[in-house]
Every structure is written in C-alpha cells, then in structure tokens.
C-alpha cells in the first residue's frame, strides 16, 4: 500500500502517516506503532551510507529516520519543527536530540 508523502493540501502541522520503527534507537522511547508524522518530501534516501543505521520507515518502506551514535548523527525525514504546537512527540524528539548531541 502506497503512502502519500506529499500531504498537500493538508496543513503541514497535521501528521498524516505512521512510523514503523525498525530497531531499538533514540526514537524508541518517544514513538510507537501508533505514532504519526507529517510528510512533505518529494525525495527520500534510497540506500543508507556505511555506518548509518535505519531507525524508522513509513509502511511503504521509505526511509524516515536513521542515525549513527558513534558520529552523533540523528536524522528524520519529517518536519517535527512544524508539529511542535500540537504534538508532544515533537518536543520530546528535540529534547532527545539535544541530549544526544550536547
Ligand atoms: Mn514521509
């Protein structure tokens, strides 16, 4: 089943697709199978570079999050900065990110 990754005309602050967590990661304490994120990207990661680990996809297998603890790289494909007003997950994500990199 395909997922709409460009959610236009839905407002950007409305989460529209689920995350599928792929391993125990910095996202595991924040998100679960019920979690929704917003999505407006027309490109995505095809193949992760060496050392990067897959943390989450959407249900259609598009890469939505990856990380490398050894280099302190933490990346997500959605836009938590736009979800902050309504979605406590988004603030938790930023708090976790800051804790990881400081
Ligand atoms: Mn997406």
PDB file of C-alpha atoms and ligand atoms in Angstrom:
ATOM      1  CA  UNK A   1       0.000   0.000   0.000  1.00  0.00           C
ATOM      2  CA  UNK A   2       1.496   3.313  -1.012  1.00  0.00           C
ATOM      3  CA  UNK A   3       1.759   6.257   1.329  1.00  0.00           C
ATOM      4  CA  UNK A   4       1.248   9.865   0.329  1.00  0.00           C
ATOM      5  CA  UNK A   5       4.492  11.630   1.215  1.00  0.00           C
ATOM      6  CA  UNK A   6       3.394  14.989  -0.068  1.00  0.00           C
ATOM      7  CA  UNK A   7       0.430  15.735   2.133  1.00  0.00           C
ATOM      8  CA  UNK A   8      -0.655  18.883   0.272  1.00  0.00           C
ATOM      9  CA  UNK A   9      -3.310  20.264   0.586  1.00  0.00           C
ATOM     10  CA  UNK A  10      -3.444  19.017   4.180  1.00  0.00           C
ATOM     11  CA  UNK A  11      -1.895  21.558   6.542  1.00  0.00           C
ATOM     12  CA  UNK A  12       1.753  20.951   7.386  1.00  0.00           C
ATOM     13  CA  UNK A  13       1.106  20.702  11.117  1.00  0.00           C
ATOM     14  CA  UNK A  14      -1.254  17.759  10.676  1.00  0.00           C
ATOM     15  CA  UNK A  15       0.517  14.406  10.961  1.00  0.00           C
ATOM     16  CA  UNK A  16      -0.565  12.077   8.158  1.00  0.00           C
ATOM     17  CA  UNK A  17       1.401   8.842   8.090  1.00  0.00           C
ATOM     18  CA  UNK A  18       2.630   6.271  10.577  1.00  0.00           C
ATOM     19  CA  UNK A  19       6.170   5.417  11.532  1.00  0.00           C
ATOM     20  CA  UNK A  20       7.388   1.845  11.515  1.00  0.00           C
ATOM     21  CA  UNK A  21      10.257   1.574  13.975  1.00  0.00           C
ATOM     22  CA  UNK A  22      12.997  -0.701  12.676  1.00  0.00           C
ATOM     23  CA  UNK A  23      15.179  -1.209  15.734  1.00  0.00           C
ATOM     24  CA  UNK A  24      15.806  -0.039  19.269  1.00  0.00           C
ATOM     25  CA  UNK A  25      17.014   3.548  18.780  1.00  0.00           C
ATOM     26  CA  UNK A  26      16.844   7.087  20.108  1.00  0.00           C
ATOM     27  CA  UNK A  27      13.277   7.157  18.793  1.00  0.00           C
ATOM     28  CA  UNK A  28      12.053   4.101  20.680  1.00  0.00           C
ATOM     29  CA  UNK A  29      11.107   5.894  23.883  1.00  0.00           C
ATOM     30  CA  UNK A  30       9.161   8.547  22.003  1.00  0.00           C
ATOM     31  CA  UNK A  31       7.338   6.765  19.191  1.00  0.00           C
ATOM     32  CA  UNK A  32       5.428   3.526  18.712  1.00  0.00           C
ATOM     33  CA  UNK A  33       3.332   1.899  16.010  1.00  0.00           C
ATOM     34  CA  UNK A  34       0.538   4.380  16.627  1.00  0.00           C
ATOM     35  CA  UNK A  35       2.724   7.422  16.086  1.00  0.00           C
ATOM     36  CA  UNK A  36       2.005   9.725  13.184  1.00  0.00           C
ATOM     37  CA  UNK A  37       4.290  12.237  11.486  1.00  0.00           C
ATOM     38  CA  UNK A  38       3.797  14.861   8.823  1.00  0.00           C
ATOM     39  CA  UNK A  39       5.223  14.300   5.375  1.00  0.00           C
ATOM     40  CA  UNK A  40       6.116  16.603   2.522  1.00  0.00           C
ATOM     41  CA  UNK A  41       9.124  15.312   0.726  1.00  0.00           C
ATOM     42  CA  UNK A  42       9.499  14.506  -2.948  1.00  0.00           C
ATOM     43  CA  UNK A  43      12.795  12.702  -2.416  1.00  0.00           C
ATOM     44  CA  UNK A  44      13.994  10.109   0.070  1.00  0.00           C
ATOM     45  CA  UNK A  45      17.057   8.092   0.999  1.00  0.00           C
ATOM     46  CA  UNK A  46      17.466   5.108  -1.308  1.00  0.00           C
ATOM     47  CA  UNK A  47      20.430   3.394   0.326  1.00  0.00           C
ATOM     48  CA  UNK A  48      21.992   4.338   3.647  1.00  0.00           C
ATOM     49  CA  UNK A  49      25.712   5.072   3.584  1.00  0.00           C
ATOM     50  CA  UNK A  50      28.098   2.860   5.538  1.00  0.00           C
ATOM     51  CA  UNK A  51      27.699   3.212   9.287  1.00  0.00           C
ATOM     52  CA  UNK A  52      24.217   4.684   9.205  1.00  0.00           C
ATOM     53  CA  UNK A  53      21.515   2.585  10.834  1.00  0.00           C
ATOM     54  CA  UNK A  54      17.888   2.507   9.822  1.00  0.00           C
ATOM     55  CA  UNK A  55      15.670   3.625  12.692  1.00  0.00           C
ATOM     56  CA  UNK A  56      12.258   4.032  11.091  1.00  0.00           C
ATOM     57  CA  UNK A  57      10.418   3.815   7.801  1.00  0.00           C
ATOM     58  CA  UNK A  58       6.897   4.504   6.686  1.00  0.00           C
ATOM     59  CA  UNK A  59       4.695   1.488   5.924  1.00  0.00           C
ATOM     60  CA  UNK A  60       5.811   1.624   2.271  1.00  0.00           C
ATOM     61  CA  UNK A  61       9.458   1.182   3.329  1.00  0.00           C
ATOM     62  CA  UNK A  62      10.554   4.746   2.651  1.00  0.00           C
ATOM     63  CA  UNK A  63      13.401   5.730   4.984  1.00  0.00           C
ATOM     64  CA  UNK A  64      12.018   8.123   7.598  1.00  0.00           C
ATOM     65  CA  UNK A  65      14.815   8.109  10.206  1.00  0.00           C
ATOM     66  CA  UNK A  66      18.414   6.988  10.546  1.00  0.00           C
ATOM     67  CA  UNK A  67      21.276   7.527  12.944  1.00  0.00           C
ATOM     68  CA  UNK A  68      24.866   6.732  13.857  1.00  0.00           C
ATOM     69  CA  UNK A  69      25.613   7.045  17.565  1.00  0.00           C
ATOM     70  CA  UNK A  70      29.382   6.900  17.023  1.00  0.00           C
ATOM     71  CA  UNK A  71      29.295  10.064  14.910  1.00  0.00           C
ATOM     72  CA  UNK A  72      26.262  11.531  16.665  1.00  0.00           C
ATOM     73  CA  UNK A  73      24.188  11.748  13.521  1.00  0.00           C
ATOM     74  CA  UNK A  74      20.411  11.822  14.064  1.00  0.00           C
ATOM     75  CA  UNK A  75      18.153  12.408  11.094  1.00  0.00           C
ATOM     76  CA  UNK A  76      14.449  12.319  10.391  1.00  0.00           C
ATOM     77  CA  UNK A  77      12.621  12.806   7.115  1.00  0.00           C
ATOM     78  CA  UNK A  78       9.563  14.531   8.568  1.00  0.00           C
ATOM     79  CA  UNK A  79       9.250  18.036   9.996  1.00  0.00           C
ATOM     80  CA  UNK A  80       8.893  17.962  13.808  1.00  0.00           C
ATOM     81  CA  UNK A  81       9.506  21.729  13.964  1.00  0.00           C
ATOM     82  CA  UNK A  82       6.097  22.256  12.392  1.00  0.00           C
ATOM     83  CA  UNK A  83       4.370  19.746  14.675  1.00  0.00           C
ATOM     84  CA  UNK A  84       5.549  21.397  17.904  1.00  0.00           C
ATOM     85  CA  UNK A  85       2.368  23.342  18.648  1.00  0.00           C
ATOM     86  CA  UNK A  86       0.059  20.329  18.782  1.00  0.00           C
ATOM     87  CA  UNK A  87       2.218  17.281  19.196  1.00  0.00           C
ATOM     88  CA  UNK A  88       4.151  16.487  22.396  1.00  0.00           C
ATOM     89  CA  UNK A  89       6.147  13.846  20.498  1.00  0.00           C
ATOM     90  CA  UNK A  90       7.817  16.609  18.525  1.00  0.00           C
ATOM     91  CA  UNK A  91       9.133  18.385  21.624  1.00  0.00           C
ATOM     92  CA  UNK A  92      10.326  15.061  23.016  1.00  0.00           C
ATOM     93  CA  UNK A  93      12.191  14.449  19.785  1.00  0.00           C
ATOM     94  CA  UNK A  94      14.020  17.776  20.078  1.00  0.00           C
ATOM     95  CA  UNK A  95      14.776  17.171  23.759  1.00  0.00           C
ATOM     96  CA  UNK A  96      16.197  13.763  22.934  1.00  0.00           C
ATOM     97  CA  UNK A  97      18.232  15.170  20.047  1.00  0.00           C
ATOM     98  CA  UNK A  98      19.750  17.888  22.236  1.00  0.00           C
ATOM     99  CA  UNK A  99      20.564  15.376  24.958  1.00  0.00           C
ATOM    100  CA  UNK A 100      22.308  13.192  22.384  1.00  0.00           C
ATOM    101  CA  UNK A 101      24.488  15.904  20.864  1.00  0.00           C
ATOM    102  CA  UNK A 102      25.379  18.130  23.832  1.00  0.00           C
TER     103      UNK A 102
HETATM  104 MN1  LIG B   1       7.108  10.611   4.632  1.00  0.00          MN
END
